[in-house]
XYZ file of C-alpha atoms in Angstrom:
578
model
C 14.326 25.531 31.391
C 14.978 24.272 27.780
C 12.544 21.407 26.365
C 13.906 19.845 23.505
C 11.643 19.027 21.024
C 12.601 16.123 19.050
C 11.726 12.229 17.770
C 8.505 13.612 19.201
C 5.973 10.507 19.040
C 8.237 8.225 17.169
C 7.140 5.349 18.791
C 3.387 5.865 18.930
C 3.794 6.567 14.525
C 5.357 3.229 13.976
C 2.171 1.760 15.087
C 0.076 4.518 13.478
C -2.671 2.902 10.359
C -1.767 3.963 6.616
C -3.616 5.538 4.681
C -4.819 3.688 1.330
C -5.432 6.629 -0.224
C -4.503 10.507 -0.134
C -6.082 12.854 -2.390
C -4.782 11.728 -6.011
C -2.094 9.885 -4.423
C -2.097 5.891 -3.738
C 0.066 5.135 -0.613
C 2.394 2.282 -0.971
C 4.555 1.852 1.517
C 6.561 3.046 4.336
C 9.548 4.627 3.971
C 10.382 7.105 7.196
C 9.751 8.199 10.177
C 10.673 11.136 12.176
C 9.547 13.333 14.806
C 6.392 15.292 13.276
C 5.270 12.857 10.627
C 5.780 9.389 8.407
C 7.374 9.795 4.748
C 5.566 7.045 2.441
C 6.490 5.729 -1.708
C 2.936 6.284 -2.897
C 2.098 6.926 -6.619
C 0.543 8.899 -8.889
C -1.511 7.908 -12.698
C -2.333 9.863 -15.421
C -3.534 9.401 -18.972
C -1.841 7.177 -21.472
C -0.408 5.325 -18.551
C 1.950 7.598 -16.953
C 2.593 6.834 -13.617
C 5.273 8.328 -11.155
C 6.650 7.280 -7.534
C 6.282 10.431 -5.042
C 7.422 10.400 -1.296
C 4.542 11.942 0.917
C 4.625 13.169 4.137
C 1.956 12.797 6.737
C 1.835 14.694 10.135
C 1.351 11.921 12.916
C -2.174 11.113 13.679
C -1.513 11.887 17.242
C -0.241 15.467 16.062
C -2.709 16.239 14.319
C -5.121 18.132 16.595
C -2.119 20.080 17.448
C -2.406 23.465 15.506
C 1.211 24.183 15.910
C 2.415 20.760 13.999
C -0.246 21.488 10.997
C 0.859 24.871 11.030
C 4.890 24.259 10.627
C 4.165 21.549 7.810
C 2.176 24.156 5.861
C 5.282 26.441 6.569
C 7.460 23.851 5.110
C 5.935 23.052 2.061
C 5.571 27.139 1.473
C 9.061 27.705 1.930
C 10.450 24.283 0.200
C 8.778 25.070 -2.595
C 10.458 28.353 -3.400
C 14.076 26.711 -3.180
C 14.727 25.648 -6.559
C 18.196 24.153 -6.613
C 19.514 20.204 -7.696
C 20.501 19.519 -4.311
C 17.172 20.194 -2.657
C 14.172 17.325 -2.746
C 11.458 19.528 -4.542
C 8.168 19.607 -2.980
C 4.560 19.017 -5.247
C 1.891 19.126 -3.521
C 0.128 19.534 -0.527
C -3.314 18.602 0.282
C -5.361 17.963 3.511
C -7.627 14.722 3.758
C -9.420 12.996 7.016
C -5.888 11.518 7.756
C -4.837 14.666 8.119
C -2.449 17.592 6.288
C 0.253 15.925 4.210
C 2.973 17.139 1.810
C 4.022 15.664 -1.587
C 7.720 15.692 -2.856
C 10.258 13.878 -5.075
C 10.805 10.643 -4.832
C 14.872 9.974 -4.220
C 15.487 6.470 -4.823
C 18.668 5.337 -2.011
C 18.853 6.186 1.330
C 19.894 8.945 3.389
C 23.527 9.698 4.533
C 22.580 8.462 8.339
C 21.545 5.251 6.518
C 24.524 5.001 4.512
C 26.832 5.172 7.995
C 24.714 2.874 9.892
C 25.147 0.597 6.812
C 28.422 0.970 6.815
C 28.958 -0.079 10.762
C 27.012 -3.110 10.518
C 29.469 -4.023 8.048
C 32.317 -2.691 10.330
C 33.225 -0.153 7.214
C 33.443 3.598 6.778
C 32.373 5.656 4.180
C 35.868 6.311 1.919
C 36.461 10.240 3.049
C 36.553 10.874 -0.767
C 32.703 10.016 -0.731
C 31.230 11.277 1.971
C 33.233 14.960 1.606
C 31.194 14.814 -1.959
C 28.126 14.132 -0.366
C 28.196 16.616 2.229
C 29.703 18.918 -0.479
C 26.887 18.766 -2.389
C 24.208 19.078 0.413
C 25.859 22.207 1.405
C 25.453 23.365 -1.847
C 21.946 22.918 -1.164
C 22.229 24.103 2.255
C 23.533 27.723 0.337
C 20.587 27.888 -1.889
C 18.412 28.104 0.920
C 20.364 30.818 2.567
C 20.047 32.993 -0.196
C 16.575 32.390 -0.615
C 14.516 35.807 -1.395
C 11.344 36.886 -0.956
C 9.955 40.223 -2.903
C 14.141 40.953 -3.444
C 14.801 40.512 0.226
C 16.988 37.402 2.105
C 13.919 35.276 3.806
C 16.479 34.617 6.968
C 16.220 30.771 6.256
C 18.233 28.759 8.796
C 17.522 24.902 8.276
C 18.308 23.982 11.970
C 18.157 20.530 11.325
C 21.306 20.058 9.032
C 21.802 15.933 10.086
C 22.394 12.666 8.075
C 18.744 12.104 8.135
C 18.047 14.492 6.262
C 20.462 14.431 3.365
C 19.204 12.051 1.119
C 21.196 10.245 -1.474
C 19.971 9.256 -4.687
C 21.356 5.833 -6.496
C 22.048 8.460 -9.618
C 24.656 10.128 -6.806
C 23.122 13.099 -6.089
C 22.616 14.681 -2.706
C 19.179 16.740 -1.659
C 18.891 18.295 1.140
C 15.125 18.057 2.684
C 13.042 18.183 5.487
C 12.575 22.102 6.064
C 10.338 21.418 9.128
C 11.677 23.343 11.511
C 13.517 25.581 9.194
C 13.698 29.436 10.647
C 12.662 32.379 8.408
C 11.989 35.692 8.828
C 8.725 35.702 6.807
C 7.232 32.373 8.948
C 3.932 33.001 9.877
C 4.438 30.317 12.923
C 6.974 30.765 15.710
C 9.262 28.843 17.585
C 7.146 29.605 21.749
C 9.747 30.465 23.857
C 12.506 27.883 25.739
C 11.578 25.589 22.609
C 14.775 24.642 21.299
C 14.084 22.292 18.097
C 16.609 19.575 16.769
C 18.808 17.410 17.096
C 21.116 17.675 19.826
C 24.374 15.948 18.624
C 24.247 18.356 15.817
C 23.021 21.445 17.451
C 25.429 24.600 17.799
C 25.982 26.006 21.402
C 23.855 28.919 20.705
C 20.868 27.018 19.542
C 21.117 25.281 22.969
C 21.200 28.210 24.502
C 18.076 29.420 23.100
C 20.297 32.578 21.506
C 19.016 33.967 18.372
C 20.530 32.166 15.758
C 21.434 32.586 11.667
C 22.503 30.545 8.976
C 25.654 30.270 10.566
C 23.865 28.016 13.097
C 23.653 25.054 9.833
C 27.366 25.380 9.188
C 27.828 24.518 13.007
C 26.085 21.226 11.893
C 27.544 21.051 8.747
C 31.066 20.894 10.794
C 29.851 18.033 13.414
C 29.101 15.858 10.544
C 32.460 16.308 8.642
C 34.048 15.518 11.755
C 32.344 12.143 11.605
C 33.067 11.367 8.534
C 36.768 12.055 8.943
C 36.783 10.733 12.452
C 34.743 7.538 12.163
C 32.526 8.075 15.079
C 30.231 9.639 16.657
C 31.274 13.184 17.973
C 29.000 12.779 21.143
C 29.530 9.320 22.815
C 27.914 7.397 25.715
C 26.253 10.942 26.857
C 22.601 11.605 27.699
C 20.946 14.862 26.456
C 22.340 16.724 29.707
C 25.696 15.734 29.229
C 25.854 16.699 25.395
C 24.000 20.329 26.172
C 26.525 20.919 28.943
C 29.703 19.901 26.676
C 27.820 21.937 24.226
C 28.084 25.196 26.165
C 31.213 24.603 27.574
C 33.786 23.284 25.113
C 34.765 22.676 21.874
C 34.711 19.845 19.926
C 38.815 17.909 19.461
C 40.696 18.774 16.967
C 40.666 15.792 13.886
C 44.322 14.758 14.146
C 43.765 13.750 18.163
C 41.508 11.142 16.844
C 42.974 10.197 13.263
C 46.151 11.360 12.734
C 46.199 10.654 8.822
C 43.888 13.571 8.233
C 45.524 16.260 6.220
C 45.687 19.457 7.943
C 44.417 21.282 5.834
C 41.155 19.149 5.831
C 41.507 19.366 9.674
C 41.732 23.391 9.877
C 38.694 23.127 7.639
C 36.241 21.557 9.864
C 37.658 23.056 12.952
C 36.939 26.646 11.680
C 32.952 24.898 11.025
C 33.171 24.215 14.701
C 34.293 27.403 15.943
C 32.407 30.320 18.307
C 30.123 31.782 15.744
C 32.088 35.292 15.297
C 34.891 32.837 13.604
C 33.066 30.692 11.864
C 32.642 30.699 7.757
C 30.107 33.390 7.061
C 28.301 31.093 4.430
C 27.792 27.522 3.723
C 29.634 27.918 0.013
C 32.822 29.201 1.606
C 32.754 25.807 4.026
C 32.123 23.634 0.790
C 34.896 25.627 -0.746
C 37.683 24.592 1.803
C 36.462 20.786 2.294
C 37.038 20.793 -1.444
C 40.057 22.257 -1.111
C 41.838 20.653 2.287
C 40.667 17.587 0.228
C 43.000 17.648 -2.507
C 45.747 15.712 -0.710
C 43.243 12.753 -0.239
C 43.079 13.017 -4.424
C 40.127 15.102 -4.603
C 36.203 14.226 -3.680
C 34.710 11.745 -5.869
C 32.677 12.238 -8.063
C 29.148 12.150 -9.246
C 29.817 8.169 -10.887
C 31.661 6.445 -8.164
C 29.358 7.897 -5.829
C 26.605 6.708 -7.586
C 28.034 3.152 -7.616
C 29.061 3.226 -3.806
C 25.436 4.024 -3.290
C 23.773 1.309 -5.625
C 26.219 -1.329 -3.990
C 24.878 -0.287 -0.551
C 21.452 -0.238 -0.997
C 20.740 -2.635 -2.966
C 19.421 -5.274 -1.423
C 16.504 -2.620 0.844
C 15.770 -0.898 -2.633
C 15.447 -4.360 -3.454
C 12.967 -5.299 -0.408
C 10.839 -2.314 -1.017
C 10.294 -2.396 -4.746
C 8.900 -6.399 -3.395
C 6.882 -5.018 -0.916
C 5.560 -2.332 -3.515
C 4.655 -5.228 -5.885
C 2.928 -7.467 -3.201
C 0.636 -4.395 -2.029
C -0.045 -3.732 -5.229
C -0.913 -7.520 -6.185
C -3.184 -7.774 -3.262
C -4.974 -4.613 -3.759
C -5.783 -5.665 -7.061
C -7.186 -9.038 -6.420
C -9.189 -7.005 -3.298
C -10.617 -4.997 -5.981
C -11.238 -7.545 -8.751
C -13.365 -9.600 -5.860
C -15.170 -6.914 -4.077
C -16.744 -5.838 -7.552
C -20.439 -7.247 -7.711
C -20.470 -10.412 -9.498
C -22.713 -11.161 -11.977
C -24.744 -13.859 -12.546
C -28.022 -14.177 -15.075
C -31.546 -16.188 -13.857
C -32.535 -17.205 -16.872
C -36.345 -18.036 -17.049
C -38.089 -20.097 -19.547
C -41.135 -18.604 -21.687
C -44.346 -19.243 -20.342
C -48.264 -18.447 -20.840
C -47.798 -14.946 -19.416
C -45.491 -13.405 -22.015
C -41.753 -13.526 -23.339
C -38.446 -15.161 -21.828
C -37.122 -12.399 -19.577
C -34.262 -12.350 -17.864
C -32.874 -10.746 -14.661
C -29.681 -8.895 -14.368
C -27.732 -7.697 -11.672
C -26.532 -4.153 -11.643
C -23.119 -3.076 -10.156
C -24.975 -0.263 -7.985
C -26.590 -3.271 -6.124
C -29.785 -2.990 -7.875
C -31.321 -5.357 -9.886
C -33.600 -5.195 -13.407
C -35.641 -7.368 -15.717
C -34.799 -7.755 -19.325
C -37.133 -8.324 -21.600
C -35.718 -10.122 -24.690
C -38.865 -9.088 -26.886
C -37.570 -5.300 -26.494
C -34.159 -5.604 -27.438
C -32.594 -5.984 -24.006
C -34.039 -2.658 -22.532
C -34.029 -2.878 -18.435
C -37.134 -2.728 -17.242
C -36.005 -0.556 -14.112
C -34.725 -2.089 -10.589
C -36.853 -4.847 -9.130
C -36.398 -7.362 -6.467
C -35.022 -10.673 -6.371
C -37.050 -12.067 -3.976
C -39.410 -14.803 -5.017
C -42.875 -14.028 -5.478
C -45.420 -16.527 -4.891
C -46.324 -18.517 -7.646
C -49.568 -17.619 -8.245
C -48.302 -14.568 -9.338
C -48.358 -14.185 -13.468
C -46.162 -11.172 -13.211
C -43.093 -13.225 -12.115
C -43.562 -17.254 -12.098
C -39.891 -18.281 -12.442
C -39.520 -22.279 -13.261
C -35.793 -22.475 -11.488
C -34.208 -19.783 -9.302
C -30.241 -19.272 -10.438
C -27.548 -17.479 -7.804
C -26.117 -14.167 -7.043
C -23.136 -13.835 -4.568
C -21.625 -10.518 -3.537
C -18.212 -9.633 -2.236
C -16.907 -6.586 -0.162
C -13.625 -6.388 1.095
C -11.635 -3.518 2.878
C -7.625 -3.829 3.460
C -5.651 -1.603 6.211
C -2.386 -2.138 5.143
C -0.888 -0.223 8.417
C -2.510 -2.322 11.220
C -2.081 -5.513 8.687
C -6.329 -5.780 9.015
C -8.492 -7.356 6.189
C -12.473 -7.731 6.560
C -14.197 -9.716 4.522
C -17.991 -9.515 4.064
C -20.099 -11.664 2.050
C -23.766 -12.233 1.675
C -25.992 -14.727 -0.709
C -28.844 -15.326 -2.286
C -30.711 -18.615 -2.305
C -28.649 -21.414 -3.559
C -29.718 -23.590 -6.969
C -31.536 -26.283 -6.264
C -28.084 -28.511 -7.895
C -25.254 -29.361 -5.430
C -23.142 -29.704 -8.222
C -23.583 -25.951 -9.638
C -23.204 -24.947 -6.190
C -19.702 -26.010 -6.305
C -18.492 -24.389 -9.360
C -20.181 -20.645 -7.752
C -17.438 -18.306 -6.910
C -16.511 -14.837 -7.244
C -15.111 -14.426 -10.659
C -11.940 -12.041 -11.204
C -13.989 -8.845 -12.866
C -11.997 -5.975 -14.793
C -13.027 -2.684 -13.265
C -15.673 -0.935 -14.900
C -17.872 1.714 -14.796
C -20.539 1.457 -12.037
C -23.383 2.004 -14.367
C -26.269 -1.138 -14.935
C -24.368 -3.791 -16.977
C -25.029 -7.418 -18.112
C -22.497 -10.197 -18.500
C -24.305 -12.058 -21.004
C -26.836 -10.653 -23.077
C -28.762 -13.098 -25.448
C -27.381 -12.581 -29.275
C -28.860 -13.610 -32.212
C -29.322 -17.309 -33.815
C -25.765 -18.368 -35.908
C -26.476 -18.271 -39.877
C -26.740 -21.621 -40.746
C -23.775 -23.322 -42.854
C -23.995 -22.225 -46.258
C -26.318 -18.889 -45.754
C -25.388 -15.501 -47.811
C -23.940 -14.327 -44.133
C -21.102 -17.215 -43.973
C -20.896 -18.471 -47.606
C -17.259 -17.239 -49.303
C -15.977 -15.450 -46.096
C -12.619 -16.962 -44.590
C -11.867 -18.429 -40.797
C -11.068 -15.928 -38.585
C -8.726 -15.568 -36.048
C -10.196 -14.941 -32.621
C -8.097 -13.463 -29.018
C -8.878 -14.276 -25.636
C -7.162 -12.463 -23.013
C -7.294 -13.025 -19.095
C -5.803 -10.936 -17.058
C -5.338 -12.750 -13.378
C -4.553 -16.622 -14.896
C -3.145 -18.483 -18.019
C -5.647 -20.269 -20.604
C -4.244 -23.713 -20.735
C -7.079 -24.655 -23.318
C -10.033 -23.438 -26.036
C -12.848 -25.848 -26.801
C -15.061 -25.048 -30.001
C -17.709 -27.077 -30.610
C -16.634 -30.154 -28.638
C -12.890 -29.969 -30.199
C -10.255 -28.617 -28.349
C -8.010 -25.787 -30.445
C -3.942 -26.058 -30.143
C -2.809 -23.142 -28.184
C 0.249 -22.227 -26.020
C -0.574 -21.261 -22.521
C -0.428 -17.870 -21.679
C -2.665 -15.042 -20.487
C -3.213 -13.959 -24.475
C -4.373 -17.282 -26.757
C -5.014 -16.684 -30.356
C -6.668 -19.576 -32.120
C -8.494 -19.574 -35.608
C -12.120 -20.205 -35.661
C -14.925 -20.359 -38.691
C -16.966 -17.607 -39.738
C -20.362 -18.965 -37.722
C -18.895 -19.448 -34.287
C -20.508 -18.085 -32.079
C -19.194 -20.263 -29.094
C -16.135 -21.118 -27.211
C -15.090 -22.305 -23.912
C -12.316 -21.436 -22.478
C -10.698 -23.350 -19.881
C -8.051 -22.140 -17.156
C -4.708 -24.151 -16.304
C -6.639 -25.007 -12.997
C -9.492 -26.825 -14.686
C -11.321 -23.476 -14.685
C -14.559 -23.096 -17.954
C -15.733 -20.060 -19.031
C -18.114 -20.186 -21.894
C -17.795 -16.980 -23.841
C -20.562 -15.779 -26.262
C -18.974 -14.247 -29.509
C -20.846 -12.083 -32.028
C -20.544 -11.618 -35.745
C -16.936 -10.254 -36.730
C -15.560 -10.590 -33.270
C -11.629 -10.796 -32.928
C -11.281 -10.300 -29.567
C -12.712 -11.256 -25.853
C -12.046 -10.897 -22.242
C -12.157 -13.391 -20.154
C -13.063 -13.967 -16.194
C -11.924 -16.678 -14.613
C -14.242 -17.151 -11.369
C -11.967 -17.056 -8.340
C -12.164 -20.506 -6.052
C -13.743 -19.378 -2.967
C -11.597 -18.907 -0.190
C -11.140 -21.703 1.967
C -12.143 -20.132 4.987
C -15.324 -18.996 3.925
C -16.494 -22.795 4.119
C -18.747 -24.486 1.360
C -21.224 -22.270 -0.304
C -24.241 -22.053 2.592
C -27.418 -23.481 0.690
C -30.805 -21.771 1.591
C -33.817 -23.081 2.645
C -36.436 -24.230 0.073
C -39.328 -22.008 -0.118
C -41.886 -22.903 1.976
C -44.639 -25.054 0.354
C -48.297 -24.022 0.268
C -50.482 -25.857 2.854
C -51.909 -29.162 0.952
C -56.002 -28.390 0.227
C -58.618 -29.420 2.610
C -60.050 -32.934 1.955
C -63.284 -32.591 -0.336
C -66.605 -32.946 2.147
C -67.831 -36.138 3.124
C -71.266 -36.862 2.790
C -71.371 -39.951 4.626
C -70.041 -38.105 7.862
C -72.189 -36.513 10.773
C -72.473 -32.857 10.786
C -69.218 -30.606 12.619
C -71.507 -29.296 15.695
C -68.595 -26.483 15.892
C -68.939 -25.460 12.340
C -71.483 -22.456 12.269
């Protein structure tokens, strides 16, 4: 008995959770499915900004335990990657992470051919025959390179046997690449095909494949044929049938001659794809010769198109999906960056005020979750992690006069199962309702995860008139934000003209060492500038998410017992006291 292994798991992948991340790679979206993995847009950075879109394939997670499945997608990218040729999608990359063994190729921005004809029949259009004989032209062009393949000077054997619409892809520059070597045959495969396994599709499968007969690259011109009879035809070659009925028709018959189902097809064109879909002693020996006579038995249809207008019919067709992804790109994108910029631990100082037992100090918190004590009378060196848990205040090590606020925020996204968990934990609230209110989680720029301080006390301003100021001109100070626009900059009490945007510019004196800046939703930030200083960041803190509620106050630390009452001499003596 034949099994028929195809679409396997389709289903249980569209459910399947995306990765985030693969090696190097940053998964964006979705962009395929088939029967041994999902093909997603992710991306790929490198110095100076580069950046590049990359289409990665990812064996299904319930496939992956399967030896076999890793074994042929290893097979693929080994054999892919030899094929150099226009008309083949190159492949990368491979790599294997905890999501399992996945392949890296090109990018082809369009859709393939079986998108294109779906498309089309929505629309109740066809493909013009001029088109689609280019396309198919040039995937069999692709379809040859393989064939001729070599390894060490000798023909590898390859035989695609899946040669379908799915897997021609056409780019919007109106080029076709032929991909998805799968279940390609060679003769050097270290993985078989077990016996009675019969792999592709079966409306594209030649009678000897479905016969489990030992096939060759003749097999792919079989396929080749079926789909050039579609094109020319309009429909489907195999209608209404189930897999039985298509294997038996298969085996038994031939497919109908074009002109019994259009009769404008030139015959020429027509003895073209009919020799394609002949017994296999008849057929053409290679796939060149077959993209020979389609270009040929086209010429009374004025020739296949070429490169531009199928370009253009391709743009027109997909534009408004390339259109819908590049959107969904950009939204993943925007809310993996705001994930990022709030799950980075905010930082908040606690001052504390000089006292009898030694110099202001102040505590900072550290981006690896610690926390450390700066001591301003030696130059801002940490000294090491501590805890921020109050000590009693009888302690002269640590006697704060006013405890300030740290908030920390996690958050994880699964973009797959559509999942977000937010965690959140705080420290004691100020004792001021008010300042409560305006804590939140400000946007922060990533960084390195090394101890760090958002404000560091800087020296006294010269005084007006002092050798540091006197003579030197206003300078002209930018503040930058990246997530919202500065509506507003306030210098010493008086607001600066500026025009909104993320980038202000505004012209301050020589001794400023002030400014607050203030967001177009009533956000302040008070930035701290040094001597010289042209430019500054700034980090709007984020409102806190409604959900979360208002910010959860903490108990007041527990007051010491009041003293026992002085001893009364007047009283009688405590007969239990000993």
């Amino acid at each position: 008995m034949l099994r028929f292994r195809q679409n396997v798991g389709e289903k249980a992948s569209r459910k399947a959770r995306a990765p985030l991340q693969l090696g190097r790679y940053e998964v964006l979206v979705p962009l395929a499915s088939g029967g041994m993995g999902t093909v997603y847009v992710a991306a790929v950075r490198g110095a100076g900004g580069f950046e590049r879109e990359v289409a990665i394939k990812l064996i299904h997670e319930h496939l992956r335990e399967e030896e076999q499945f890793t074994a042929d997608l290893l097979e693929e990218a080994k054999l892919a990657v030899q094929i150099r040729h226009p008309n083949v999608v190159g492949v990368l990359d491979t790599g294997e992470e905890a999501d399992g063994v996945y392949l890296v190729m090109d990018y082809v921005e369009g859709d393939s051919l079986a998108g294109l004809m779906r498309r089309m029949r929505k629309q109740e259009r066809t493909i013009p025959a001029a088109i689609g004989l280019r396309i198919l032209h040039d995937a069999l062009l692709g379809l040859h390179a393989a064939h001729e393949l070599r390894v060490d000077g000798e023909l590898a054997g390859v035989v695609h046997r899946d040669f379908t619409p799915q897997n021609i892809l056409v780019g919007t520059d109106g080029i076709a690449r032929l991909t998805d070597f799968g279940v390609a045959k060679a003769a050097h495969r270290t993985s078989h095909t077990a016996t009675g396994i019969v792999k592709g599709k079966l409306h594209y499968m030649p009678p000897e494949q479905a016969r489990a007969e030992p096939i060759d690259r003749r097999a792919d011109i079989w396929s080749a044929g079926v789909i050039a009879w579609e094109l020319l035809a309009r429909q489907r070659l195999f209608t209404d049938l189930n897999d039985a009925a298509i294997v038996l028709k298969l085996v038994t018959s031939l497919p109908p001659p074009l002109r019994t189902v259009r009769e404008e097809v030139p015959g020429a064109l027509e003895k073209a794809v009919q020799d394609a879909l002949s017994p296999r002693e008849e057929r053409y020996p290679t796939a060149l010769d077959f993209a020979r006579a389609l270009e040929a038995g086209a010429e009374p249809l004025g020739g296949l198109a070429d490169i531009d207008h199928v370009a253009s019919f391709v743009r027109v067709a997909t534009k408004s999906k390339i259109a819908k992804r590049k959107e969904k790109i950009a939204e993943v994108r925007a809310l993996r960056t705001h994930l990022d910029s709030i799950a980075e631990i905010t930082v908040q100082e606690i001052p504390h005020t000089p006292s009898d037992f030694g110099p202001a100090r102040t505590w900072t918190h550290r981006t690896d979750g610690a926390a450390a004590l700066v001591d301003e009378a030696s130059s801002g060196v940490a000294q090491g992690p501590m805890s921020l848990t109050p000590t009693p205040r009888n302690d002269p090590s640590s006697s704060p006069r006013k405890w300030g606020v740290m908030a920390v925020a996690a958050a994880a996204l699964t973009l797959g199962g559509g999942a977000a968990v937010w965690l959140t934990s705080h420290r004691p609230a100020p004792p001021s309702t008010a300042a409560a209110d305006e804590m939140a989680l400000p946007d922060v720029e990533p960084t390195s995860r090394s101890a760090r301080e958002v404000s560091v006390p800087l020296p006294e301003a010269p005084a007006e008139g002092s050798a540091e100021v006197e003579g030197k001109p206003p300078r002209r100070v930018a503040f930058r934000s990246a997530v919202v626009d500065i509506a507003d900059v306030v210098v010493g009490g008086q607001s600066l003209p500026v025009t909104p945007g993320r980038e202000v510019t505004v012209e301050v004196g020589p001794n400023v060492r002030e400014a607050t800046v203030v967001a177009r939703s009533g956000q302040r930030v008070q930035v701290n500038l040094a001597a010289g200083q042209v430019e500054a960041d700034v980090a709007f803190p984020a409102r806190r998410p409604a959900h979360l509620g208002p910010v959860p106050r903490a108990p007041s630390p527990p007051r010491p017992p009041p003293p026992p009452p002085p001893p009364d001499d007047n009283l009688a003596p405590n007969p239990f006291e000993n």
